[in-house]
Short mmCIF file of C-alpha atoms and ligand atoms in Angstrom, two decimals:
data_model
loop_
_atom_site.label_atom_id
_atom_site.label_comp_id
_atom_site.label_asym_id
_atom_site.label_seq_id
_atom_site.Cartn_x
_atom_site.Cartn_y
_atom_site.Cartn_z
CA UNK V 1 -83.56 1.93 37.27
CA UNK V 2 -84.56 2.35 33.64
CA UNK V 3 -82.74 -0.41 31.82
CA UNK V 4 -83.32 -4.02 32.78
CA UNK V 5 -79.91 -5.53 33.52
CA UNK V 6 -79.25 -9.14 32.54
CA UNK V 7 -77.41 -9.57 35.86
CA UNK V 8 -80.74 -8.85 37.65
CA UNK V 9 -82.66 -11.19 35.33
CA UNK V 10 -80.08 -13.91 36.04
CA UNK V 11 -80.18 -13.43 39.83
CA UNK V 12 -83.96 -13.76 39.86
CA UNK V 13 -83.67 -17.03 37.90
CA UNK V 14 -80.99 -18.72 39.98
CA UNK V 15 -82.93 -21.95 40.46
CA UNK V 16 -85.14 -21.68 37.39
CA UNK V 17 -85.09 -24.18 34.58
CA UNK V 18 -85.82 -21.82 31.78
CA UNK V 19 -85.17 -18.26 30.64
CA UNK V 20 -87.48 -15.54 29.27
CA UNK V 21 -88.37 -16.16 25.61
CA UNK V 22 -86.71 -12.84 24.72
CA UNK V 23 -83.36 -14.59 25.26
CA UNK V 24 -84.11 -17.89 23.49
CA UNK V 25 -82.26 -17.87 20.20
CA UNK V 26 -83.76 -19.41 17.05
CA UNK V 27 -82.52 -22.96 16.46
CA UNK V 28 -80.09 -21.95 13.74
CA UNK V 29 -78.16 -19.91 16.34
CA UNK V 30 -78.44 -22.11 19.42
CA UNK V 31 -75.03 -23.12 20.71
CA UNK V 32 -76.18 -26.62 21.65
CA UNK V 33 -77.19 -27.27 18.03
CA UNK V 34 -74.63 -25.27 16.05
CA UNK V 35 -71.31 -25.80 17.88
CA UNK V 36 -69.06 -28.07 15.83
CA UNK V 37 -68.46 -31.29 17.74
CA UNK V 38 -65.82 -33.00 15.59
CA UNK V 39 -62.07 -32.62 15.95
CA UNK V 40 -61.23 -29.07 14.97
CA UNK V 41 -57.98 -27.16 14.55
CA UNK V 42 -57.12 -24.60 17.23
CA UNK V 43 -56.98 -20.87 16.56
CA UNK V 44 -53.30 -20.21 15.77
CA UNK V 45 -51.11 -19.24 18.73
CA UNK V 46 -48.16 -16.95 18.05
CA UNK V 47 -45.17 -16.31 20.30
CA UNK V 48 -44.42 -12.58 19.98
CA UNK V 49 -41.05 -12.89 21.68
CA UNK V 50 -39.36 -15.02 19.01
CA UNK V 51 -36.15 -13.34 17.84
CA UNK V 52 -36.81 -14.25 14.19
CA UNK V 53 -39.09 -11.35 13.22
CA UNK V 54 -39.77 -12.75 9.74
CA UNK V 55 -41.28 -15.91 11.13
CA UNK V 56 -43.52 -13.87 13.49
CA UNK V 57 -44.61 -11.71 10.53
CA UNK V 58 -45.39 -14.76 8.42
CA UNK V 59 -47.34 -16.43 11.22
CA UNK V 60 -49.43 -13.30 11.85
CA UNK V 61 -50.09 -12.78 8.14
CA UNK V 62 -51.11 -16.42 7.64
CA UNK V 63 -53.45 -16.40 10.65
CA UNK V 64 -54.98 -13.10 9.49
CA UNK V 65 -55.56 -14.47 5.99
CA UNK V 66 -56.93 -17.86 7.02
CA UNK V 67 -58.63 -17.21 10.35
CA UNK V 68 -58.93 -13.48 11.06
CA UNK V 69 -58.02 -14.29 14.66
CA UNK V 70 -55.03 -15.51 16.64
CA UNK V 71 -53.80 -15.72 20.20
CA UNK V 72 -50.50 -14.15 21.21
CA UNK V 73 -48.28 -15.29 24.07
CA UNK V 74 -45.09 -13.75 25.46
CA UNK V 75 -46.50 -10.38 24.43
CA UNK V 76 -44.82 -8.42 27.22
CA UNK V 77 -47.90 -7.58 29.33
CA UNK V 78 -47.14 -8.96 32.81
CA UNK V 79 -49.45 -11.75 33.95
CA UNK V 80 -49.92 -10.07 37.32
CA UNK V 81 -51.14 -6.89 35.58
CA UNK V 82 -53.70 -8.87 33.56
CA UNK V 83 -54.83 -10.46 36.76
CA UNK V 84 -55.19 -7.06 38.50
CA UNK V 85 -57.18 -5.76 35.51
CA UNK V 86 -59.54 -8.70 35.87
CA UNK V 87 -59.93 -8.38 39.62
CA UNK V 88 -60.72 -4.65 39.26
CA UNK V 89 -63.33 -5.28 36.53
CA UNK V 90 -64.96 -8.09 38.46
CA UNK V 91 -65.06 -5.89 41.55
CA UNK V 92 -67.13 -3.36 39.59
CA UNK V 93 -69.68 -5.93 38.41
CA UNK V 94 -69.94 -7.34 41.95
CA UNK V 95 -70.99 -3.91 43.31
CA UNK V 96 -74.65 -3.36 44.27
CA UNK V 97 -76.86 -2.38 41.33
CA UNK V 98 -77.21 1.27 42.49
CA UNK V 99 -73.46 1.78 42.49
CA UNK V 100 -73.12 0.42 38.98
CA UNK V 101 -76.05 2.54 37.77
CA UNK V 102 -74.06 5.68 38.62
CA UNK V 103 -72.03 4.81 35.52
CA UNK V 104 -75.00 4.02 33.26
CA UNK V 105 -74.83 5.15 29.67
CA UNK V 106 -77.00 8.31 29.65
CA UNK V 107 -80.36 7.75 27.91
CA UNK V 108 -80.19 8.93 24.30
CA UNK V 109 -76.39 9.19 24.36
CA UNK V 110 -74.82 8.79 20.92
CA UNK V 111 -71.66 7.31 22.42
CA UNK V 112 -71.19 3.72 23.55
CA UNK V 113 -69.53 4.84 26.78
CA UNK V 114 -70.96 3.78 30.12
CA UNK V 115 -72.52 0.81 31.88
CA UNK V 116 -74.93 -0.72 29.41
CA UNK V 117 -77.17 -3.53 28.31
CA UNK V 118 -78.38 -3.99 24.76
CA UNK V 119 -82.09 -3.53 24.87
CA UNK V 120 -82.82 -2.98 21.21
CA UNK V 121 -83.56 -6.44 19.96
CA UNK V 122 -81.70 -7.81 16.97
CA UNK V 123 -83.10 -9.00 13.62
CA UNK V 124 -84.59 -12.08 15.30
CA UNK V 125 -86.26 -9.95 17.97
CA UNK V 126 -83.95 -11.54 20.55
CA UNK V 127 -81.75 -10.22 23.34
CA UNK V 128 -78.28 -11.31 24.40
CA UNK V 129 -77.17 -12.49 27.86
CA UNK V 130 -74.75 -9.64 28.57
CA UNK V 131 -74.17 -6.42 30.48
CA UNK V 132 -71.08 -4.33 29.83
CA UNK V 133 -69.04 -1.27 30.70
CA UNK V 134 -67.46 0.76 27.91
CA UNK V 135 -64.94 3.59 28.25
CA UNK V 136 -62.09 5.03 26.24
CA UNK V 137 -58.56 4.51 27.55
CA UNK V 138 -56.42 6.28 24.91
CA UNK V 139 -55.49 8.89 23.66
CA UNK V 140 -55.75 11.03 26.83
CA UNK V 141 -57.71 13.81 25.07
CA UNK V 142 -60.59 11.39 24.38
CA UNK V 143 -60.91 9.99 27.90
CA UNK V 144 -64.01 10.75 29.96
CA UNK V 145 -63.22 9.66 33.53
CA UNK V 146 -66.90 9.95 34.43
CA UNK V 147 -67.25 6.41 33.04
CA UNK V 148 -64.25 4.96 34.89
CA UNK V 149 -65.31 3.32 38.16
CA UNK V 150 -63.81 4.87 41.29
CA UNK V 151 -64.51 1.63 43.14
CA UNK V 152 -62.24 -0.31 43.42
CA UNK V 153 -59.88 2.60 44.16
CA UNK V 154 -57.05 1.15 42.05
CA UNK V 155 -59.29 0.86 38.94
CA UNK V 156 -57.74 3.88 37.23
CA UNK V 157 -54.14 3.01 37.97
CA UNK V 158 -54.53 -0.58 36.80
CA UNK V 159 -56.31 0.42 33.59
CA UNK V 160 -53.72 3.08 32.80
CA UNK V 161 -50.90 0.64 33.29
CA UNK V 162 -52.60 -2.00 31.15
CA UNK V 163 -53.15 0.56 28.38
CA UNK V 164 -49.49 1.61 28.47
CA UNK V 165 -48.36 -1.98 27.88
CA UNK V 166 -51.11 -2.58 25.36
CA UNK V 167 -49.86 0.27 23.18
CA UNK V 168 -46.54 -1.48 22.68
CA UNK V 169 -48.24 -4.69 21.63
CA UNK V 170 -50.49 -2.77 19.25
CA UNK V 171 -47.56 -1.04 17.54
CA UNK V 172 -45.86 -4.38 17.05
CA UNK V 173 -48.99 -5.98 15.63
CA UNK V 174 -49.56 -3.18 13.09
CA UNK V 175 -45.91 -3.39 12.07
CA UNK V 176 -46.17 -7.15 11.49
CA UNK V 177 -49.49 -6.81 9.65
CA UNK V 178 -47.87 -4.21 7.33
CA UNK V 179 -44.73 -6.27 6.66
CA UNK V 180 -46.92 -9.30 6.04
CA UNK V 181 -48.33 -7.52 2.97
CA UNK V 182 -44.90 -6.21 1.86
CA UNK V 183 -45.85 -2.68 2.91
CA UNK V 184 -43.70 -0.11 4.70
CA UNK V 185 -43.69 -1.01 8.37
CA UNK V 186 -45.67 2.09 9.39
CA UNK V 187 -48.28 1.79 6.61
CA UNK V 188 -51.14 0.19 8.55
CA UNK V 189 -50.67 2.21 11.72
CA UNK V 190 -50.63 5.49 9.81
CA UNK V 191 -53.67 4.48 7.76
CA UNK V 192 -55.72 3.94 10.91
CA UNK V 193 -54.86 7.30 12.45
CA UNK V 194 -51.30 7.01 13.82
CA UNK V 195 -51.15 8.73 17.21
CA UNK V 196 -54.90 9.40 17.02
CA UNK V 197 -55.88 5.74 17.01
CA UNK V 198 -58.52 5.30 19.73
CA UNK V 199 -58.50 2.57 22.34
CA UNK V 200 -61.99 1.69 23.57
CA UNK V 201 -62.15 -0.75 26.45
CA UNK V 202 -65.25 -2.87 26.99
CA UNK V 203 -65.80 -5.17 29.93
CA UNK V 204 -68.28 -7.90 29.06
CA UNK V 205 -70.18 -9.52 31.92
CA UNK V 206 -72.13 -12.66 31.07
CA UNK V 207 -74.01 -13.78 34.21
CA UNK V 208 -74.57 -17.49 34.91
CA UNK V 209 -77.45 -18.65 32.71
CA UNK V 210 -79.88 -21.49 33.59
CA UNK V 211 -80.14 -22.49 29.91
CA UNK V 212 -76.78 -21.88 28.20
CA UNK V 213 -77.92 -24.22 25.42
CA UNK V 214 -80.58 -21.69 24.33
CA UNK V 215 -78.92 -18.29 24.80
CA UNK V 216 -75.97 -16.33 23.44
CA UNK V 217 -73.81 -13.78 25.25
CA UNK V 218 -73.09 -11.95 22.02
CA UNK V 219 -74.59 -13.00 18.69
CA UNK V 220 -72.42 -13.65 15.62
CA UNK V 221 -70.70 -10.53 14.30
CA UNK V 222 -67.47 -9.09 13.03
CA UNK V 223 -65.99 -6.16 14.97
CA UNK V 224 -66.12 -2.80 13.22
CA UNK V 225 -62.71 -1.93 14.67
CA UNK V 226 -59.28 -2.22 13.05
CA UNK V 227 -58.12 -4.83 15.57
CA UNK V 228 -59.69 -5.96 18.82
CA UNK V 229 -57.43 -7.29 21.55
CA UNK V 230 -59.23 -9.32 24.18
CA UNK V 231 -58.44 -11.08 27.43
CA UNK V 232 -61.08 -13.48 28.76
CA UNK V 233 -61.50 -14.88 32.25
CA UNK V 234 -61.15 -18.64 32.64
CA UNK V 235 -64.78 -19.40 31.76
CA UNK V 236 -64.75 -20.51 28.12
CA UNK V 237 -67.29 -19.12 25.66
CA UNK V 238 -65.68 -17.40 22.68
CA UNK V 239 -66.42 -19.19 19.41
CA UNK V 240 -65.21 -18.40 15.91
CA UNK V 241 -66.61 -19.32 12.52
CA UNK V 242 -64.03 -21.26 10.51
CA UNK V 243 -64.94 -22.93 7.22
CA UNK V 244 -68.63 -22.70 8.12
CA UNK V 245 -68.22 -24.30 11.58
CA UNK V 246 -68.50 -22.73 15.03
CA UNK V 247 -65.32 -23.66 16.89
CA UNK V 248 -64.51 -23.03 20.57
CA UNK V 249 -61.50 -20.85 21.31
CA UNK V 250 -59.12 -22.65 23.62
CA UNK V 251 -58.42 -20.81 26.89
CA UNK V 252 -54.73 -20.04 27.20
CA UNK V 253 -53.98 -18.27 30.50
CA UNK V 254 -52.59 -14.75 29.94
CA UNK V 255 -52.79 -14.95 26.15
CA UNK V 256 -54.24 -12.00 24.23
CA UNK V 257 -56.82 -12.86 21.59
CA UNK V 258 -56.36 -10.64 18.53
CA UNK V 259 -59.37 -10.22 16.23
CA UNK V 260 -59.02 -8.73 12.76
CA UNK V 261 -61.85 -6.20 12.46
CA UNK V 262 -63.63 -4.72 9.45
CA UNK V 263 -61.23 -1.79 8.98
CA UNK V 264 -58.17 -4.03 8.51
CA UNK V 265 -60.10 -6.24 6.09
CA UNK V 266 -60.91 -3.07 4.12
CA UNK V 267 -57.36 -1.61 4.23
CA UNK V 268 -55.90 -4.93 3.09
CA UNK V 269 -58.52 -5.11 0.30
CA UNK V 270 -59.74 -8.42 1.68
CA UNK V 271 -56.36 -10.15 2.07
CA UNK V 272 -56.84 -10.17 5.85
CA UNK V 273 -60.27 -11.37 6.97
CA UNK V 274 -62.46 -9.95 9.73
CA UNK V 275 -63.44 -12.94 11.87
CA UNK V 276 -67.06 -13.87 12.63
CA UNK V 277 -67.32 -14.64 16.31
CA UNK V 278 -69.87 -14.98 19.12
CA UNK V 279 -69.93 -15.83 22.82
CA UNK V 280 -71.78 -18.57 24.61
CA UNK V 281 -72.62 -18.44 28.34
CA UNK V 282 -72.15 -20.77 31.31
CA UNK V 283 -74.63 -22.36 33.69
CA UNK V 284 -72.66 -21.99 36.92
CA UNK V 285 -70.15 -19.23 36.46
CA UNK V 286 -70.07 -15.67 35.19
CA UNK V 287 -67.98 -15.32 32.07
CA UNK V 288 -66.11 -12.04 31.59
CA UNK V 289 -63.93 -10.59 28.87
CA UNK V 290 -61.98 -7.37 28.33
CA UNK V 291 -61.78 -6.45 24.64
CA UNK V 292 -59.97 -3.27 23.59
CA UNK V 293 -61.36 -2.03 20.26
CA UNK V 294 -58.79 -0.06 18.27
CA UNK V 295 -60.68 2.46 16.19
CA UNK V 296 -59.71 5.18 13.73
CA UNK V 297 -60.78 8.75 14.57
CA UNK V 298 -64.33 9.38 13.31
CA UNK V 299 -63.32 11.62 10.42
CA UNK V 300 -60.57 9.32 9.15
CA UNK V 301 -61.31 7.93 5.67
CA UNK V 302 -60.56 4.21 5.48
CA UNK V 303 -60.37 2.41 2.14
CA UNK V 304 -58.18 -0.20 0.45
CA UNK V 305 -54.51 0.88 0.57
CA UNK V 306 -53.47 2.17 -2.89
CA UNK V 307 -50.22 0.15 -2.66
CA UNK V 308 -52.30 -3.04 -2.80
CA UNK V 309 -54.37 -2.06 -5.83
CA UNK V 310 -53.68 -2.79 -9.49
CA UNK V 311 -55.74 -3.56 -12.62
CA UNK V 312 -55.67 -7.21 -11.48
CA UNK V 313 -56.65 -6.31 -7.91
CA UNK V 314 -59.31 -3.60 -8.09
CA UNK V 315 -60.74 -2.20 -4.84
CA UNK V 316 -63.30 -4.49 -3.24
CA UNK V 317 -64.50 -1.93 -0.67
CA UNK V 318 -65.58 1.70 -0.72
CA UNK V 319 -63.40 4.28 1.00
CA UNK V 320 -65.42 6.12 3.62
CA UNK V 321 -65.18 8.01 6.88
CA UNK V 322 -65.05 5.71 9.87
CA UNK V 323 -68.09 7.48 11.38
CA UNK V 324 -70.12 6.76 8.24
CA UNK V 325 -69.02 3.12 8.28
CA UNK V 326 -70.09 2.88 11.92
CA UNK V 327 -73.46 4.49 11.22
CA UNK V 328 -74.26 2.02 8.43
CA UNK V 329 -73.12 -0.99 10.45
CA UNK V 330 -75.02 -0.03 13.58
CA UNK V 331 -78.17 0.69 11.59
CA UNK V 332 -77.76 -2.41 9.40
CA UNK V 333 -77.58 -0.34 6.21
CA UNK V 334 -75.51 -1.36 3.17
CA UNK V 335 -71.96 0.07 3.21
C1 LIG H 1 -67.41 -8.33 21.64
C2 LIG H 1 -67.12 -9.78 21.61
C3 LIG H 1 -66.49 -11.82 22.72
C4 LIG H 1 -66.11 -12.33 24.06
O1 LIG H 1 -67.66 -7.80 22.75
O2 LIG H 1 -67.37 -7.71 20.55
O3 LIG H 1 -67.07 -10.31 20.55
O4 LIG H 1 -65.35 -13.30 24.10
N1 LIG H 1 -66.90 -10.45 22.76
O5 LIG H 1 -66.58 -11.80 25.06
NI1 LIG H 2 -66.66 -8.88 18.95
#
């Protein structure tokens, strides 16, 4: 086994009182020190089934301007399907190490696909308490089933069904985000690739951690996607930065958590904000989450929409190919 999995580190530490220094975040990042303790507003929750479309559009636009994140309920994805998705993903992470390694991201691969663990340390020289599985789920031409677990046997069926429902939610969200800026209803969706928009599923696995006060599951970041649509399990951990404070996301069973990513911030010329977020970990229980990153095709040029520009509102971002944006972000180069 070439890559050290956090799940193995965690198992070896079950009764320990500390964690390897590689995982101990500097004080300015430690959740025990930096989580806001006062009364804080909740991330907005939006009911997608309300018949008054204008009020849904306004609520989504306001949340995207002020928070860059919101939860949606009554979104049309059946609760039992979400639950089957979660059971299938958990089944994979509960498999013996050798079985999971069959899906490992190939060494040197340029793609994110596969079972992985971030080993390159970040700017602080620190690691995060997370293993994950990444694979594309849409469009069909981009899918590589080599990275889809065959155990449990219903993994494929469940993920295909989830994706089918997800696509309807995504279309609705892009429509609302467009109308919220007084654009044609198809403007955003077309700008991010239309039918070629890619759906990349990640399953995050954050093993129990003896010192959740010192570690992070994922460090603070914005997603480089257009939107990210995430379902968590019932172990809390997602935090968002709002007005300079780290606030816990409330767990709402069966809600989808919609993150505005960098590409929507760019298209909207900064009217919608990409949210800074991170994940903490739990002492007793494994936290899991299932984000779907919606990404433009690599060659698609993304820049501020011309309809939103004027002499008073000049472009705040460069237009560039999504692959070039990704390269700069991943290598921490200026955009
Ligand atoms: C991510 C992420 C947060 C979570 O994987 O990009 O931000 O709640 N995950 O797991
Ligand atoms: Ni993220």
